[in-house]
Coordinates of C-alpha atoms in Angstrom, one line a residue:
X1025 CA -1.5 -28.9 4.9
X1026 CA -5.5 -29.0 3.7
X1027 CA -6.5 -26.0 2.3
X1028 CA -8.6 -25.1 5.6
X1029 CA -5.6 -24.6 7.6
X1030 CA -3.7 -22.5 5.2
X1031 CA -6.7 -20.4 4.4
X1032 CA -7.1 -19.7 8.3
X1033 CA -3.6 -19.0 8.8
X1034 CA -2.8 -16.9 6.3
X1035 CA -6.1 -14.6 5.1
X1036 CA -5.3 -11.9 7.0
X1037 CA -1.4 -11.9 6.1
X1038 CA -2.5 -11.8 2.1
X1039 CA -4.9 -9.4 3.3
X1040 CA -3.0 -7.0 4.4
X1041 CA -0.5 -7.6 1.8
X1042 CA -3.5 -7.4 -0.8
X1043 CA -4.7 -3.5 1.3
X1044 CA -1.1 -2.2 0.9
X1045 CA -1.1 -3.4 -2.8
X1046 CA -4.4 -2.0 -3.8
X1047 CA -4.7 1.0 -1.2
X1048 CA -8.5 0.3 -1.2
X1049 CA -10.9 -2.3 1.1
X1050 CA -12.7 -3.2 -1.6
X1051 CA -9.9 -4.6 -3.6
X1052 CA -8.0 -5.9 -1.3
X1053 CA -11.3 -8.1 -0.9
X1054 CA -11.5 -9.2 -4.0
X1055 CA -7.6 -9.4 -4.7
X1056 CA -7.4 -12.3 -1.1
X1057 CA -10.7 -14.1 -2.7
X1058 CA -9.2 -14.3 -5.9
X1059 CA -5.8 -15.5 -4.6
X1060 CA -7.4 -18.5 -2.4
X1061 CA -9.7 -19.3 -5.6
X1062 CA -6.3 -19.8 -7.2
X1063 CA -4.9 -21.8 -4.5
X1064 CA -7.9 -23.8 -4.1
X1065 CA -7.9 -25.1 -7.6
X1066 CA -3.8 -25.6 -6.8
X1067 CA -3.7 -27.0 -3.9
X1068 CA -2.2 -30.5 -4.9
X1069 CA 0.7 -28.3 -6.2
X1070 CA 1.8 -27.4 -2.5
X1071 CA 5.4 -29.0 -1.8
X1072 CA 7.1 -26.9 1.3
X1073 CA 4.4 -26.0 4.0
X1074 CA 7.6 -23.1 4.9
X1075 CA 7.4 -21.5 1.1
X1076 CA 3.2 -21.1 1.2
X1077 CA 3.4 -17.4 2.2
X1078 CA 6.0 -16.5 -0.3
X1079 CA 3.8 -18.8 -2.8
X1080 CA 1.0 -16.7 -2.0
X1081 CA 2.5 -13.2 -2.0
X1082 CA 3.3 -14.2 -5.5
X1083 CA -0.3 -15.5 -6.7
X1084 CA -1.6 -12.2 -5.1
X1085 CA 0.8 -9.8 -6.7
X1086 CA -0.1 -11.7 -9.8
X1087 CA -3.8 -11.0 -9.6
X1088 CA -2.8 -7.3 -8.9
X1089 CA -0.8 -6.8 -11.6
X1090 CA -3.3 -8.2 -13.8
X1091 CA -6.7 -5.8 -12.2
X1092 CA -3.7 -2.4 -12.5
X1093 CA -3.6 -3.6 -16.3
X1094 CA -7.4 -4.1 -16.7
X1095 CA -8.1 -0.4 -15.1
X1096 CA -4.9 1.0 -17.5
X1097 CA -2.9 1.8 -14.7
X1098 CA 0.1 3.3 -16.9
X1099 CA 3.7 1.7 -16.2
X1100 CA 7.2 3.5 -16.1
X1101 CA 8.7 4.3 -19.1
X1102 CA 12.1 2.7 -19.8
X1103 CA 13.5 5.8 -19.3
X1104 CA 12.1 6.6 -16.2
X1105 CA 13.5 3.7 -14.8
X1106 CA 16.8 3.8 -16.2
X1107 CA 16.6 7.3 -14.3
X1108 CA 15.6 5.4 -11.2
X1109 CA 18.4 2.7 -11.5
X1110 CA 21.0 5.5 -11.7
X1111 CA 19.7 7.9 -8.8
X1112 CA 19.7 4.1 -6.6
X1113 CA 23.6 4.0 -7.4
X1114 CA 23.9 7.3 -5.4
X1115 CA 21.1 7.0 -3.1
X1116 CA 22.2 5.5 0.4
X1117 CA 20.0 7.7 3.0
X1118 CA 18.4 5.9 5.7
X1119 CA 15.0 6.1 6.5
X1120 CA 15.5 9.2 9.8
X1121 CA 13.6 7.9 13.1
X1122 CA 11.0 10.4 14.7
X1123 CA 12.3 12.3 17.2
X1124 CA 8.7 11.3 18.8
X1125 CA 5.7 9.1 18.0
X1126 CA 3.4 10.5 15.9
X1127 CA 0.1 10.4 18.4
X1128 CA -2.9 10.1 15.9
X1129 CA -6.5 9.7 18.1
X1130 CA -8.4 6.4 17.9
X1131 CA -11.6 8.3 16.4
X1132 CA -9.0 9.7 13.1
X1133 CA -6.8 6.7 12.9
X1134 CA -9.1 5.5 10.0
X1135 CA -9.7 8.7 8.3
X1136 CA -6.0 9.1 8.5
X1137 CA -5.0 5.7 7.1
X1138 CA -7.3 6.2 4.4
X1139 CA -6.1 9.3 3.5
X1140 CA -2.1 8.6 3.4
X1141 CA -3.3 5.1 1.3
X1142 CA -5.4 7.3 -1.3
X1143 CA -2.3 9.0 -1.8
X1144 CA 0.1 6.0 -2.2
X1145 CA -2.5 5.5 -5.4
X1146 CA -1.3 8.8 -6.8
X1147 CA 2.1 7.2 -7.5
X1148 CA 3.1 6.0 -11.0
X1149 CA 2.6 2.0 -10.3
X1150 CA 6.5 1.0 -9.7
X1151 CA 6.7 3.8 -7.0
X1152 CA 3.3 2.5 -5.6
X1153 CA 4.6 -1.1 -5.5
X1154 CA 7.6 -0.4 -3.9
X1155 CA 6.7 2.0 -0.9
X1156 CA 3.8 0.0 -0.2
X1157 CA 5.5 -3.6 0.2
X1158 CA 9.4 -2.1 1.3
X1159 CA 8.0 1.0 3.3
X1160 CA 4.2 -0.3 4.6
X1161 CA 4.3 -3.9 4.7
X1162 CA 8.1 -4.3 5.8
X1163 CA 9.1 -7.2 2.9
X1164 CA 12.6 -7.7 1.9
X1165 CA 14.1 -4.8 -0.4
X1166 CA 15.7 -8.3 -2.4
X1167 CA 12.7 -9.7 -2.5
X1168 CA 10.1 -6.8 -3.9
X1169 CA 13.0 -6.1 -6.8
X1170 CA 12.7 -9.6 -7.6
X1171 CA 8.6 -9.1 -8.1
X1172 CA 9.3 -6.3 -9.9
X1173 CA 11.8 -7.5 -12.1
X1174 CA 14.5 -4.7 -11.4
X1175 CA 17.4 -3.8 -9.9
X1176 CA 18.0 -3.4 -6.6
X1177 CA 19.5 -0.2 -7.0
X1178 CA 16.3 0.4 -9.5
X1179 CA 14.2 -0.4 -6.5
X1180 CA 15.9 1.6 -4.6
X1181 CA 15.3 4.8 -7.2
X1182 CA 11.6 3.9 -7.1
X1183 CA 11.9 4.2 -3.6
X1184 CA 13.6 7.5 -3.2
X1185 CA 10.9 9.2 -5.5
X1186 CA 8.1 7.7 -3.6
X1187 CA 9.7 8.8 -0.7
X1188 CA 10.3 12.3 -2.0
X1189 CA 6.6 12.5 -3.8
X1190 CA 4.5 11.7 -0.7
X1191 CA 6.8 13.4 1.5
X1192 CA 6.1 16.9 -0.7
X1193 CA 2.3 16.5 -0.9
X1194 CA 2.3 15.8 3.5
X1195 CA 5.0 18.3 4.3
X1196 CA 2.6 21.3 3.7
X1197 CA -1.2 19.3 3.5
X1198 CA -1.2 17.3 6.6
X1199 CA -2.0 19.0 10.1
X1200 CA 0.1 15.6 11.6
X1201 CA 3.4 16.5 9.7
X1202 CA 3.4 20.1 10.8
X1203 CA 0.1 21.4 12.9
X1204 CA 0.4 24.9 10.7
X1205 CA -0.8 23.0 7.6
X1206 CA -4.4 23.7 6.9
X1207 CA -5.8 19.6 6.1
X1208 CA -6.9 18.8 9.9
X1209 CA -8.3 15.4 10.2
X1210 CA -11.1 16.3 12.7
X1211 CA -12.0 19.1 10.2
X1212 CA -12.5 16.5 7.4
X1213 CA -15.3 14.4 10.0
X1214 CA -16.7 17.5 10.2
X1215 CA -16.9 18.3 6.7
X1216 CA -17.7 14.9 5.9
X1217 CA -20.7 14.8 8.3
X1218 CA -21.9 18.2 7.2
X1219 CA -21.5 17.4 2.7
X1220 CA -22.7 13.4 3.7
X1221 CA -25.4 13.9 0.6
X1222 CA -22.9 15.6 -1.6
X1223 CA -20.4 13.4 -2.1
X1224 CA -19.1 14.5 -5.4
X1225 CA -17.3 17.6 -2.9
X1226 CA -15.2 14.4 -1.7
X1227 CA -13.5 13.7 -4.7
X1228 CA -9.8 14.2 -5.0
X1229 CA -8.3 16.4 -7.7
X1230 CA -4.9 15.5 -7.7
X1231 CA -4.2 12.7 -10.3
X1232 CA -0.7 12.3 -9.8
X1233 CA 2.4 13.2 -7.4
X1234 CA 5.4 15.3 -8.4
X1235 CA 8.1 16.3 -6.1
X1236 CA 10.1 17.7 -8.9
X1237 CA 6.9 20.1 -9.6
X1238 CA 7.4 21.9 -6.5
X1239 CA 10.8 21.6 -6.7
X1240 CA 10.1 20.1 -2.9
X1241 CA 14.0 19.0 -1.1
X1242 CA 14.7 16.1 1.3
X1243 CA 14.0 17.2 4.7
X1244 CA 14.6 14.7 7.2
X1245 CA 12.0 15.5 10.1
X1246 CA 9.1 15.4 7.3
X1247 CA 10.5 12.1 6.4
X1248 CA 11.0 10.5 9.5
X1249 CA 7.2 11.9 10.3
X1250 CA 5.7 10.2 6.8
X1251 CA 7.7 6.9 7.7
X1252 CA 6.8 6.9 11.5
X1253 CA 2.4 6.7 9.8
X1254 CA 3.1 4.6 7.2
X1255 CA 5.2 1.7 8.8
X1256 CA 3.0 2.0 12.2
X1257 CA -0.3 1.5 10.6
X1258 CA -2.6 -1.5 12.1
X1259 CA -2.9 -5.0 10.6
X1260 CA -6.5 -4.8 9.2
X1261 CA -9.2 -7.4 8.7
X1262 CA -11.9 -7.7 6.0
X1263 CA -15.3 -7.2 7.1
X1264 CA -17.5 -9.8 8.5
X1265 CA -19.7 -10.1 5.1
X1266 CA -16.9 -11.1 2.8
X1267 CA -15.4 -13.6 5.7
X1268 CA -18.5 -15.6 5.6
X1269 CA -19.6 -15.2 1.8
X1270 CA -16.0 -16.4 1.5
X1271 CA -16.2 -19.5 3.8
X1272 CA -19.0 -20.2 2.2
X1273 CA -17.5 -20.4 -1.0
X1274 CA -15.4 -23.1 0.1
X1275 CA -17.3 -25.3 1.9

């Protein structure tokens, strides 16, 4: 394969692998240009046209890894995960199905998706790592310990407390988990619209998530709920601008 083919067939995979990753459009960008920067300059390495995707997943998470350290995105302590591997020996709760779709309108699906991906970014950077590719992006559980370097019953502690962490902060924020809570996605557009000039009022003030905190407990229809918007958000594509400054690149 030329580098033209696997650049058109797989942007939009290490795209969307790249969004999950990063949580932000901008990064994600950035993260696929630098991967096919890398497997331009590479590309006489290529042996199995069937092992490209998992050879790019890998020069991707690579690139990641190395932007989290540049910003001084703080790892797990040893501890923490030793506290993780030991809660993935007792852990074996599957993720609950909705008892319904969750219907979210087309005009607040992206307010939405951005929303629930800004708060992925509120996870220490294991957690982050491991919901986003396991729970978002559907990889194989083996396979994301293996990038990670841990256990799989490690991964499957990082897991549970992302799980548990996003599921606290939704289960009494998000009008979609429970339409008593007071964040109501057509009230942010509105708010939004109305504080356009002000954007400083947009900022988020939590830094990090703690289910321990609120001392929050499993409950399965808030989970299945969380799941149901994470797993079923769209495939996205970069804008038009970076496609062609990218082509370009590569002529």
């Amino acid at each position: 394969m030329n580098f033209e083919d696997i650049f058109k067939e797989n942007y939009l995979y290490i795209y969307n692998f790249a969004l999950k990753l990063s949580c932000h459009q901008d990064n994600a960008e950035d993260l696929t240009q630098q991967t096919f920067m890398t497997v331009f300059e590479k590309q006489n390495q290529i042996r199995d046209a069937k092992a490209i995707r998992k050879w790019l997943t890998s020069i991707c998470y690579r690139h990641f890894l190395m932007f989290m350290r540049k910003s001084g995105a703080a790892e797990e302590s040893s501890i923490e995960l030793e506290e993780a591997e030991t809660a993935g020996k007792i852990i074996a709760q599957p993720l609950p199905q909705a008892e319904e779709e969750v219907i979210v309108a087309d005009e607040l699906k992206n307010l939405q998706n951005g929303c629930f991906m800004a708060m992925v970014r509120k996870l220490t950077l294991k957690q982050r790592i491991a919901f986003s590719l396991v729970d978002m992006f559907g990889m194989n559980a083996d396979y994301v310990a293996e990038l990670l370097e841990v256990s799989p019953n490690t991964l499957k502690g990082l897991l549970f407390r992302a799980r548990m962490n996003l599921d606290s902060f939704f289960a009494d924020h998000c009008n979609l988990i429970d339409a008593k809570n007071p964040c109501n996605c057509t009230a942010w557009i509105k708010f939004r619209e109305s504080h356009e000039k002000n954007k400083s009022l947009m900022k988020k003030t939590i830094s990090r998530l703690d289910y321990k905190e609120k001392d929050y407990r499993f409950d399965g229809k808030v989970r299945a709920k969380v799941n149901y918007l994470y797993s079923h958000m769209p495939e996205a594509k970069p804008s038009e601008t970076w496609f062609l400054k990218v082509i370009e690149i590569f002529k």
